[in-house]
XYZ file of N, CA, C and O in Angstrom:
632
model
N 36.074 43.523 -62.974
C 36.165 41.858 -63.104
C 37.592 41.458 -63.671
O 38.146 40.319 -63.227
N 38.166 42.554 -64.470
C 39.389 42.255 -65.016
C 39.788 42.040 -63.764
O 41.347 41.210 -63.599
N 40.349 42.964 -62.878
C 41.031 42.579 -61.762
C 40.970 41.845 -60.282
O 42.043 41.098 -60.237
N 39.787 41.671 -60.514
C 39.401 39.808 -59.817
C 40.094 38.991 -60.129
O 40.490 37.656 -59.705
N 39.668 39.083 -61.795
C 40.809 37.319 -62.275
C 42.013 37.839 -62.314
O 42.624 36.623 -61.983
N 42.792 38.669 -62.591
C 43.638 39.006 -62.147
C 44.733 38.249 -61.462
O 45.624 37.545 -61.309
N 43.808 38.775 -60.083
C 44.035 38.405 -58.839
C 43.906 36.913 -58.831
O 45.099 36.043 -58.151
N 43.135 35.939 -58.979
C 42.590 34.821 -59.246
C 43.834 34.147 -59.620
O 44.580 33.028 -58.969
N 44.248 34.290 -61.070
C 45.036 33.930 -61.544
C 46.934 33.719 -60.774
O 47.401 33.243 -60.868
N 46.789 34.881 -59.987
C 48.012 35.009 -59.773
C 48.179 34.033 -57.859
O 49.123 33.794 -58.104
N 46.772 34.513 -57.333
C 46.814 33.018 -56.392
C 46.773 31.722 -57.259
O 47.814 31.497 -56.077
N 46.623 31.093 -57.864
C 46.656 30.222 -58.668
C 48.135 29.847 -58.721
O 48.580 29.072 -58.510
N 48.707 30.762 -59.009
C 50.072 30.651 -59.428
C 50.514 30.587 -58.460
O 51.588 29.565 -58.083
N 50.529 31.271 -57.225
C 51.379 31.233 -56.080
C 50.918 29.538 -55.090
O 52.250 29.158 -55.045
N 49.896 29.134 -55.113
C 49.351 28.116 -54.765
C 50.196 26.890 -55.466
O 50.698 26.143 -54.930
N 50.255 26.683 -56.918
C 50.994 26.063 -57.334
C 52.691 25.891 -57.353
O 53.143 25.135 -57.276
N 52.860 27.399 -57.466
C 54.638 27.401 -57.037
C 54.892 26.797 -55.228
O 55.702 26.164 -55.133
N 53.635 27.256 -54.608
C 54.119 26.954 -53.365
C 53.807 25.162 -52.913
O 54.859 24.742 -52.546
N 53.134 24.516 -53.524
C 53.199 23.001 -53.315
C 53.894 22.355 -54.152
O 54.633 21.448 -53.731
N 54.541 22.669 -55.449
C 56.130 22.381 -56.190
C 57.126 22.264 -55.299
O 57.299 21.206 -55.518
N 56.942 23.496 -54.736
C 58.455 23.211 -53.743
C 58.553 22.790 -52.951
O 59.246 21.488 -52.662
N 57.174 22.247 -52.153
C 57.144 21.459 -50.987
C 57.219 19.498 -51.891
O 57.724 18.881 -51.349
N 56.723 19.692 -53.058
C 56.538 18.524 -53.387
C 57.829 17.755 -54.253
O 58.173 16.724 -53.960
N 58.388 19.017 -54.324
C 60.079 18.558 -54.712
C 60.963 18.582 -54.045
O 62.189 18.291 -54.241
N 60.864 19.275 -52.542
C 61.878 18.536 -51.878
C 62.391 19.589 -51.918
O 63.557 19.756 -51.514
N 62.153 21.039 -51.886
C 63.220 22.672 -52.214
C 62.706 23.256 -51.036
O 62.363 24.421 -51.099
N 62.911 22.074 -49.525
C 62.682 22.587 -48.518
C 63.125 24.289 -47.907
O 62.314 25.705 -47.864
N 64.401 24.662 -48.571
C 65.187 26.048 -48.628
C 63.861 27.086 -49.171
O 64.498 28.172 -48.437
N 63.873 26.885 -50.373
C 62.877 27.955 -50.608
C 61.509 27.967 -50.017
O 60.812 29.265 -50.380
N 60.936 26.653 -49.355
C 59.665 27.288 -48.499
C 59.483 28.249 -48.038
O 58.798 29.268 -48.305
N 60.415 28.975 -46.956
C 60.174 30.086 -46.226
C 60.159 31.636 -46.888
O 59.447 32.173 -46.291
N 60.314 31.361 -47.845
C 60.132 32.761 -49.178
C 58.818 32.925 -49.556
O 58.529 34.174 -49.978
N 58.558 32.043 -49.314
C 56.813 32.606 -49.767
C 55.975 33.543 -48.673
O 54.947 33.814 -48.679
N 56.456 33.409 -47.203
C 56.040 33.789 -46.140
C 56.836 35.440 -46.089
O 57.751 35.588 -46.327
N 55.858 36.251 -45.464
C 56.915 37.650 -44.849
C 57.444 37.615 -43.491
O 57.417 36.025 -43.096
N 58.690 37.801 -43.241
C 59.172 37.772 -42.126
C 58.309 37.459 -40.709
O 59.322 36.803 -39.972
N 57.353 38.549 -40.626
C 56.518 38.262 -39.261
C 55.243 37.663 -39.758
O 54.352 37.791 -40.727
N 55.317 36.323 -39.757
C 54.254 35.221 -40.090
C 53.596 34.739 -39.215
O 54.168 34.269 -37.983
N 52.649 33.827 -39.478
C 52.039 32.772 -38.589
C 51.759 31.568 -39.174
O 50.867 31.762 -40.568
N 52.074 30.640 -39.719
C 52.342 29.421 -39.834
C 51.547 28.280 -38.856
O 52.629 27.962 -38.148
N 50.294 27.832 -39.238
C 50.057 26.830 -38.363
C 49.286 25.297 -39.149
O 48.569 25.703 -39.846
N 49.422 24.350 -38.397
C 48.896 23.294 -38.990
C 48.135 22.486 -37.904
O 48.593 22.414 -36.727
N 47.244 22.704 -38.209
C 45.520 22.497 -36.608
C 44.491 21.165 -37.108
O 44.358 22.012 -38.085
N 43.921 20.729 -36.084
C 43.176 20.223 -36.796
C 41.674 20.901 -36.909
O 41.650 21.764 -35.935
N 40.556 20.194 -37.393
C 39.672 21.259 -37.711
C 38.691 21.278 -36.287
O 37.994 22.538 -36.194
N 38.962 20.136 -35.263
C 38.010 20.552 -34.112
C 38.267 21.259 -33.217
O 37.776 22.133 -32.877
N 40.158 21.661 -33.033
C 40.582 22.770 -32.281
C 40.248 24.416 -33.341
O 40.104 25.202 -32.326
N 40.437 24.142 -34.421
C 40.111 25.530 -35.104
C 39.107 25.955 -34.781
O 38.416 26.933 -34.332
N 37.967 24.755 -34.888
C 36.348 25.553 -34.792
C 36.039 25.606 -33.456
O 35.118 26.575 -33.141
N 36.702 25.292 -32.582
C 36.417 25.626 -31.159
C 37.416 26.825 -30.490
O 37.617 26.565 -29.273
N 37.986 27.149 -31.224
C 39.191 28.338 -30.905
C 39.880 27.863 -30.045
O 40.715 28.555 -28.780
N 40.212 26.464 -29.763
C 41.575 25.758 -29.355
C 43.145 25.809 -29.809
O 42.995 25.994 -30.873
N 43.582 26.274 -28.737
C 45.228 26.925 -29.306
C 45.772 25.880 -29.511
O 47.181 26.238 -30.680
N 45.689 24.940 -29.799
C 46.746 23.848 -29.832
C 46.937 23.493 -31.249
O 46.277 22.846 -31.789
N 47.939 23.039 -31.503
C 48.457 23.197 -33.326
C 49.296 22.077 -33.298
O 50.106 22.010 -32.239
N 49.364 21.681 -34.418
C 50.442 20.283 -34.781
C 51.306 20.718 -34.847
O 52.569 19.936 -34.453
N 51.783 21.566 -35.512
C 52.636 22.696 -36.027
C 52.735 23.719 -36.125
O 51.806 24.638 -36.485
N 53.482 25.134 -35.826
C 53.182 25.716 -35.427
C 54.849 26.651 -35.460
O 55.491 26.554 -34.702
N 55.061 27.888 -36.243
C 55.834 28.757 -36.584
C 55.227 30.160 -36.674
O 54.354 30.388 -37.089
N 55.731 31.229 -35.807
C 55.562 32.522 -35.960
C 56.175 33.611 -36.343
O 56.162 34.693 -35.803
N 57.317 32.970 -37.082
C 57.907 34.053 -38.161
C 59.232 33.227 -39.325
O 58.808 31.844 -39.042
N 59.292 33.776 -39.719
C 60.104 33.125 -40.919
C 61.352 32.422 -40.549
O 61.735 31.484 -40.871
N 61.862 33.186 -39.507
C 62.959 32.391 -38.748
C 62.768 31.319 -38.144
O 63.399 30.286 -38.324
N 61.128 31.057 -37.401
C 61.159 29.551 -36.904
C 60.470 28.805 -38.520
O 61.292 27.240 -38.376
N 60.397 29.204 -39.314
C 60.349 28.330 -40.711
C 61.533 27.694 -41.077
O 62.020 26.490 -41.314
N 62.675 29.039 -40.758
C 63.740 28.386 -41.306
C 64.512 27.038 -40.341
O 64.665 26.291 -40.701
N 64.398 27.373 -39.207
C 64.192 25.862 -38.159
C 63.810 24.999 -38.485
O 64.155 24.120 -38.511
N 62.651 24.847 -38.636
C 61.551 23.781 -39.525
C 62.318 23.204 -40.277
O 62.637 21.360 -40.405
N 63.279 24.112 -41.274
C 63.294 23.423 -42.681
C 65.060 22.570 -41.996
O 65.390 21.272 -42.396
N 65.754 23.273 -41.376
C 66.694 23.020 -40.631
C 66.273 21.457 -40.287
O 67.266 20.521 -40.274
N 65.205 21.526 -38.965
C 65.028 20.382 -38.842
C 64.533 19.148 -39.366
O 65.136 18.044 -39.323
N 63.913 19.620 -40.480
C 63.522 18.346 -41.587
C 64.676 17.989 -42.381
O 65.110 16.654 -42.477
N 65.769 18.818 -42.940
C 66.770 18.364 -43.550
C 68.078 17.758 -42.881
O 68.592 16.971 -43.129
N 68.245 18.128 -41.487
C 69.443 18.002 -40.356
C 69.381 17.100 -39.442
O 70.275 16.404 -39.267
N 68.082 17.201 -38.883
C 67.980 16.301 -37.529
C 66.639 15.177 -37.629
O 66.500 14.158 -36.953
N 66.023 15.539 -38.549
C 64.933 14.590 -38.583
C 65.273 13.034 -39.253
O 65.870 13.400 -40.496
N 64.901 11.444 -38.813
C 64.946 10.922 -39.775
C 63.898 9.949 -39.889
O 62.810 10.009 -38.826
N 63.666 10.038 -41.137
C 62.013 9.088 -41.890
C 62.677 8.587 -43.220
O 63.703 8.966 -43.775
N 61.619 7.730 -43.872
C 62.139 7.056 -44.706
C 61.670 7.820 -46.046
O 60.994 8.871 -45.868
N 62.603 7.284 -46.771
C 62.217 7.886 -48.123
C 60.740 7.711 -48.791
O 59.809 6.969 -48.358
N 60.139 9.176 -49.341
C 58.667 9.053 -49.453
C 58.663 10.238 -50.619
O 59.369 10.775 -50.682
N 57.673 10.039 -51.726
C 57.124 10.964 -52.581
C 55.584 11.633 -51.946
O 55.002 10.878 -51.548
N 55.438 13.195 -51.883
C 54.737 13.696 -51.496
C 53.896 14.264 -53.281
O 54.783 14.770 -53.440
N 52.947 14.270 -53.056
C 51.703 15.283 -53.990
C 50.480 15.824 -53.087
O 49.926 15.416 -52.607
N 50.861 17.270 -53.380
C 49.866 18.245 -52.559
C 49.116 18.242 -54.445
O 49.304 18.739 -55.050
N 47.682 18.281 -53.749
C 46.718 18.986 -54.851
C 45.799 19.971 -54.228
O 45.508 19.658 -52.707
N 45.399 21.243 -54.682
C 44.879 22.186 -54.319
C 43.852 22.228 -54.879
O 43.825 22.344 -56.394
N 42.490 22.738 -54.714
C 41.305 22.904 -55.488
C 40.697 24.228 -55.043
O 40.931 24.300 -53.746
N 39.768 24.551 -55.583
C 38.719 25.720 -55.307
C 39.551 26.692 -54.663
O 39.249 27.118 -53.160
N 40.341 27.204 -55.114
C 41.316 28.420 -54.365
C 40.125 29.888 -54.525
O 39.614 29.894 -55.616
N 39.783 30.304 -53.551
C 38.574 31.532 -53.659
C 39.145 32.812 -52.408
O 39.901 32.417 -51.868
N 39.219 33.818 -53.600
C 39.253 35.363 -52.194
C 38.201 35.172 -51.585
O 37.466 35.387 -51.868
N 38.626 35.740 -50.265
C 37.407 35.491 -49.477
C 37.143 37.107 -48.492
O 36.131 37.101 -48.041
N 37.981 37.736 -48.954
C 38.211 39.199 -48.584
C 39.151 39.887 -48.682
O 40.334 39.347 -49.244
N 39.319 40.946 -48.996
C 40.215 42.022 -49.143
C 40.321 43.314 -48.273
O 38.885 44.389 -48.131
N 41.477 44.107 -47.387
C 41.000 45.066 -46.963
C 42.218 45.846 -46.641
O 43.377 45.460 -46.503
N 42.118 46.633 -47.536
C 43.336 47.444 -48.103
C 44.784 46.360 -48.816
O 44.268 45.944 -49.594
N 45.842 46.277 -47.858
C 46.990 45.536 -48.770
C 46.965 44.396 -48.658
O 47.667 43.427 -48.716
N 45.657 43.629 -47.778
C 45.551 42.253 -46.876
C 44.555 41.896 -47.618
O 43.186 42.155 -47.953
N 44.733 40.428 -48.446
C 44.010 39.519 -49.121
C 43.932 38.090 -47.994
O 44.532 37.659 -47.794
N 42.398 38.086 -47.913
C 42.181 36.536 -47.578
C 41.707 35.518 -48.275
O 40.857 36.032 -49.448
N 42.563 34.248 -48.600
C 42.257 33.845 -49.570
C 41.845 31.691 -49.091
O 42.228 31.826 -47.651
N 41.181 31.089 -49.190
C 40.927 29.865 -48.890
C 41.124 28.802 -49.992
O 40.468 29.014 -51.382
N 41.489 27.556 -49.845
C 41.859 26.536 -50.999
C 41.646 25.172 -49.969
O 42.208 25.184 -49.005
N 41.365 23.855 -51.136
C 41.121 23.203 -50.476
C 42.212 22.467 -50.688
O 43.014 22.902 -51.913
N 42.638 21.338 -49.804
C 44.232 20.409 -50.316
C 43.903 19.169 -49.570
O 43.339 18.989 -49.098
N 44.871 18.531 -50.448
C 45.223 17.042 -50.304
C 46.300 16.610 -50.081
O 46.759 16.841 -51.203
N 46.889 15.595 -49.494
C 48.083 15.821 -50.014
C 48.170 13.628 -49.152
O 47.794 13.463 -48.953
N 48.765 13.258 -50.764
C 49.040 12.112 -51.400
C 50.454 11.738 -50.957
O 51.460 12.565 -51.164
N 50.823 10.710 -49.828
C 51.923 9.788 -49.944
C 52.456 8.566 -50.514
O 51.456 7.794 -49.927
N 53.372 8.306 -50.739
C 54.288 7.095 -51.079
C 55.095 6.876 -50.829
O 56.478 7.393 -50.928
N 55.212 5.757 -49.950
C 56.645 5.145 -49.545
C 56.762 4.092 -50.352
O 56.824 3.714 -50.956
N 58.319 4.097 -50.390
C 58.713 3.273 -51.080
C 58.141 1.980 -51.644
O 58.117 1.771 -52.819
N 57.948 1.250 -50.764
C 57.106 -0.099 -51.068
C 55.698 -0.549 -50.734
O 55.484 -1.343 -50.600
N 55.100 0.826 -50.701
C 53.773 1.123 -50.608
C 52.769 1.512 -51.344
O 53.364 1.992 -52.185
N 51.797 1.049 -51.333
C 50.640 2.154 -52.641
C 50.465 3.497 -51.691
O 50.888 3.762 -50.499
N 50.311 4.582 -52.817
C 49.995 5.442 -52.421
C 48.960 5.489 -51.771
O 47.627 4.984 -51.574
N 48.601 6.866 -50.549
C 48.016 6.866 -49.303
C 47.923 8.893 -49.435
O 48.571 8.632 -49.378
N 46.043 8.263 -48.809
C 45.754 10.189 -48.820
C 46.448 10.190 -46.945
O 46.421 9.571 -46.355
N 47.481 11.352 -47.233
C 48.535 11.515 -45.756
C 47.183 12.595 -45.070
O 47.424 12.979 -43.896
N 46.963 13.443 -45.783
C 46.139 14.666 -45.338
C 44.851 15.245 -45.811
O 45.666 15.485 -47.004
N 44.210 15.774 -45.480
C 43.285 16.835 -46.221
C 42.802 17.432 -45.524
O 42.141 17.203 -44.689
N 42.335 18.980 -46.115
C 41.581 19.897 -45.524
C 42.015 20.836 -45.986
O 41.419 21.099 -47.291
N 41.730 22.132 -45.699
C 41.815 23.684 -46.413
C 43.039 24.740 -45.626
O 43.270 24.809 -44.232
N 43.298 25.139 -46.343
C 43.864 26.732 -46.153
C 43.349 27.515 -45.995
O 42.609 27.772 -47.070
N 43.531 27.923 -44.820
C 42.691 29.699 -44.610
C 44.323 30.512 -44.677
O 44.994 30.297 -43.665
N 44.569 31.469 -45.577
C 45.503 32.333 -45.488
C 45.319 33.925 -45.716
O 43.704 34.004 -46.274
N 45.809 34.552 -45.006
C 46.065 36.128 -45.169
C 47.290 36.396 -46.140
O 48.387 35.689 -45.547
N 47.161 37.161 -47.291
C 48.257 37.293 -47.895
C 48.673 39.136 -48.068
O 47.643 39.335 -48.270
N 49.432 39.606 -48.387
C 50.172 40.847 -48.555
C 50.986 40.731 -49.653
O 51.814 39.915 -49.671
N 51.156 42.099 -50.117
C 51.892 42.452 -51.185
C 53.621 42.563 -50.497
O 53.438 43.545 -49.961
N 54.280 42.166 -50.973
C 56.019 42.338 -50.898
C 56.568 42.774 -51.985
O 56.666 41.642 -52.496
N 57.305 43.699 -52.258
C 57.981 44.349 -53.446
C 57.322 43.356 -54.460
O 57.932 43.099 -56.006
N 56.019 43.604 -54.521
C 55.084 43.500 -55.734
C 54.657 42.216 -55.664
O 54.099 41.698 -56.824
N 54.722 41.633 -55.080
C 54.749 39.502 -54.943
C 53.651 39.307 -53.815
O 54.101 39.726 -52.900
N 53.096 38.367 -53.961
C 51.798 37.817 -53.155
C 53.046 36.840 -52.179
O 53.791 36.132 -52.655
N 52.506 37.598 -50.942
C 52.912 36.724 -49.464
C 52.358 36.203 -48.515
O 51.658 37.142 -47.876
N 52.371 34.877 -48.206
C 51.611 34.523 -46.921
C 51.835 35.225 -45.663
O 53.116 35.309 -45.040
N 51.056 35.816 -44.801
C 51.612 36.728 -43.803
C 50.857 35.603 -42.746
O 51.412 35.867 -41.595
N 49.971 34.929 -43.620
C 49.207 33.497 -42.316
C 48.588 32.722 -43.201
O 47.874 32.918 -44.276
N 48.840 31.376 -42.624
C 48.747 30.060 -43.381
C 48.476 29.042 -42.549
O 48.914 29.171 -41.537
N 46.852 28.570 -42.239
C 46.529 27.714 -41.190
C 46.054 26.857 -42.204
O 45.516 26.854 -43.166
N 46.976 25.667 -42.256
C 46.476 24.126 -42.646
C 45.483 23.667 -41.527
O 45.612 22.878 -40.780
N 44.226 23.637 -41.696
C 43.394 23.211 -40.822
C 42.569 21.628 -41.775
O 42.076 21.781 -42.773
N 43.265 20.686 -40.908
C 43.014 19.157 -41.524
C 41.628 18.502 -40.904
O 41.608 18.962 -39.955
N 41.450 17.851 -41.565
C 39.948 17.677 -41.582
C 39.945 16.651 -40.268
O 38.787 16.291 -39.490
N 40.738 15.500 -40.448
C 41.247 14.531 -39.297
C 41.134 15.271 -37.918
O 41.808 15.474 -37.759
N 40.608 13.937 -36.697
C 41.566 14.644 -35.446
C 42.390 13.641 -35.114
O 43.453 13.816 -34.190
N 42.945 12.635 -36.457
C 44.119 11.710 -36.196
C 45.461 12.529 -37.097
O 44.890 13.038 -37.844
N 46.329 12.082 -35.858
C 47.301 13.136 -36.750
C 48.678 11.967 -37.273
O 49.031 10.957 -36.211
N 49.199 11.548 -38.394
C 50.293 10.639 -38.647
C 51.521 11.338 -38.213
O 51.245 12.251 -37.322
N 51.923 10.271 -37.840
C 53.281 10.190 -36.790
C 54.162 10.802 -37.608
O 55.160 11.157 -37.139
N 54.137 10.787 -38.852
C 55.222 10.845 -39.828
C 55.091 12.627 -40.259
O 55.580 13.193 -41.369
N 54.147 13.513 -39.572
C 54.319 14.802 -40.042
C 55.352 15.658 -39.999
O 55.659 15.920 -38.674
N 55.854 15.331 -41.075
C 57.535 16.177 -40.410
C 57.538 17.490 -41.477
O 57.408 18.491 -41.108
N 57.445 17.217 -42.978
C 56.999 18.403 -43.672
C 56.211 19.133 -43.716
O 54.931 18.576 -43.464
N 56.328 20.497 -44.209
C 55.043 21.208 -43.787
C 54.331 21.009 -45.263
O 54.476 20.214 -45.983
N 52.947 20.983 -44.968
C 51.726 21.019 -45.566
C 51.318 22.246 -46.641
O 51.108 23.142 -46.268
């Protein structure tokens, strides 16, 4: 019991740090939550459930995550906004040797300067984590969003 509680607390801290990084706009730190060889995918629930490969955003390595950060910071043009990620129901769904699978619900709220806050996206994280240098990192992060509609301002990672 003590070991599972310790893992749960470690996961809660990891998810809290992950979303704080995104909410604070510290995009350069975002790839550091991942292993070198990783998979990051934002995919609609319908495609995920039907095992269709089309994703809204796909990065297959830490280098691709760093390219995404460069695109967000240097080449994308979008209006100022505040984002708030809410994460709940974090749970371990499996362990296999050094690999841990976990799942959590998420909601992302977006506030544009002159508008009311709106729900930007909600869904669930389906993650596979491994330990590197004593720290948990994402080897795979699937952001499975509930709606079939995609906001045209999906620029920043979820």
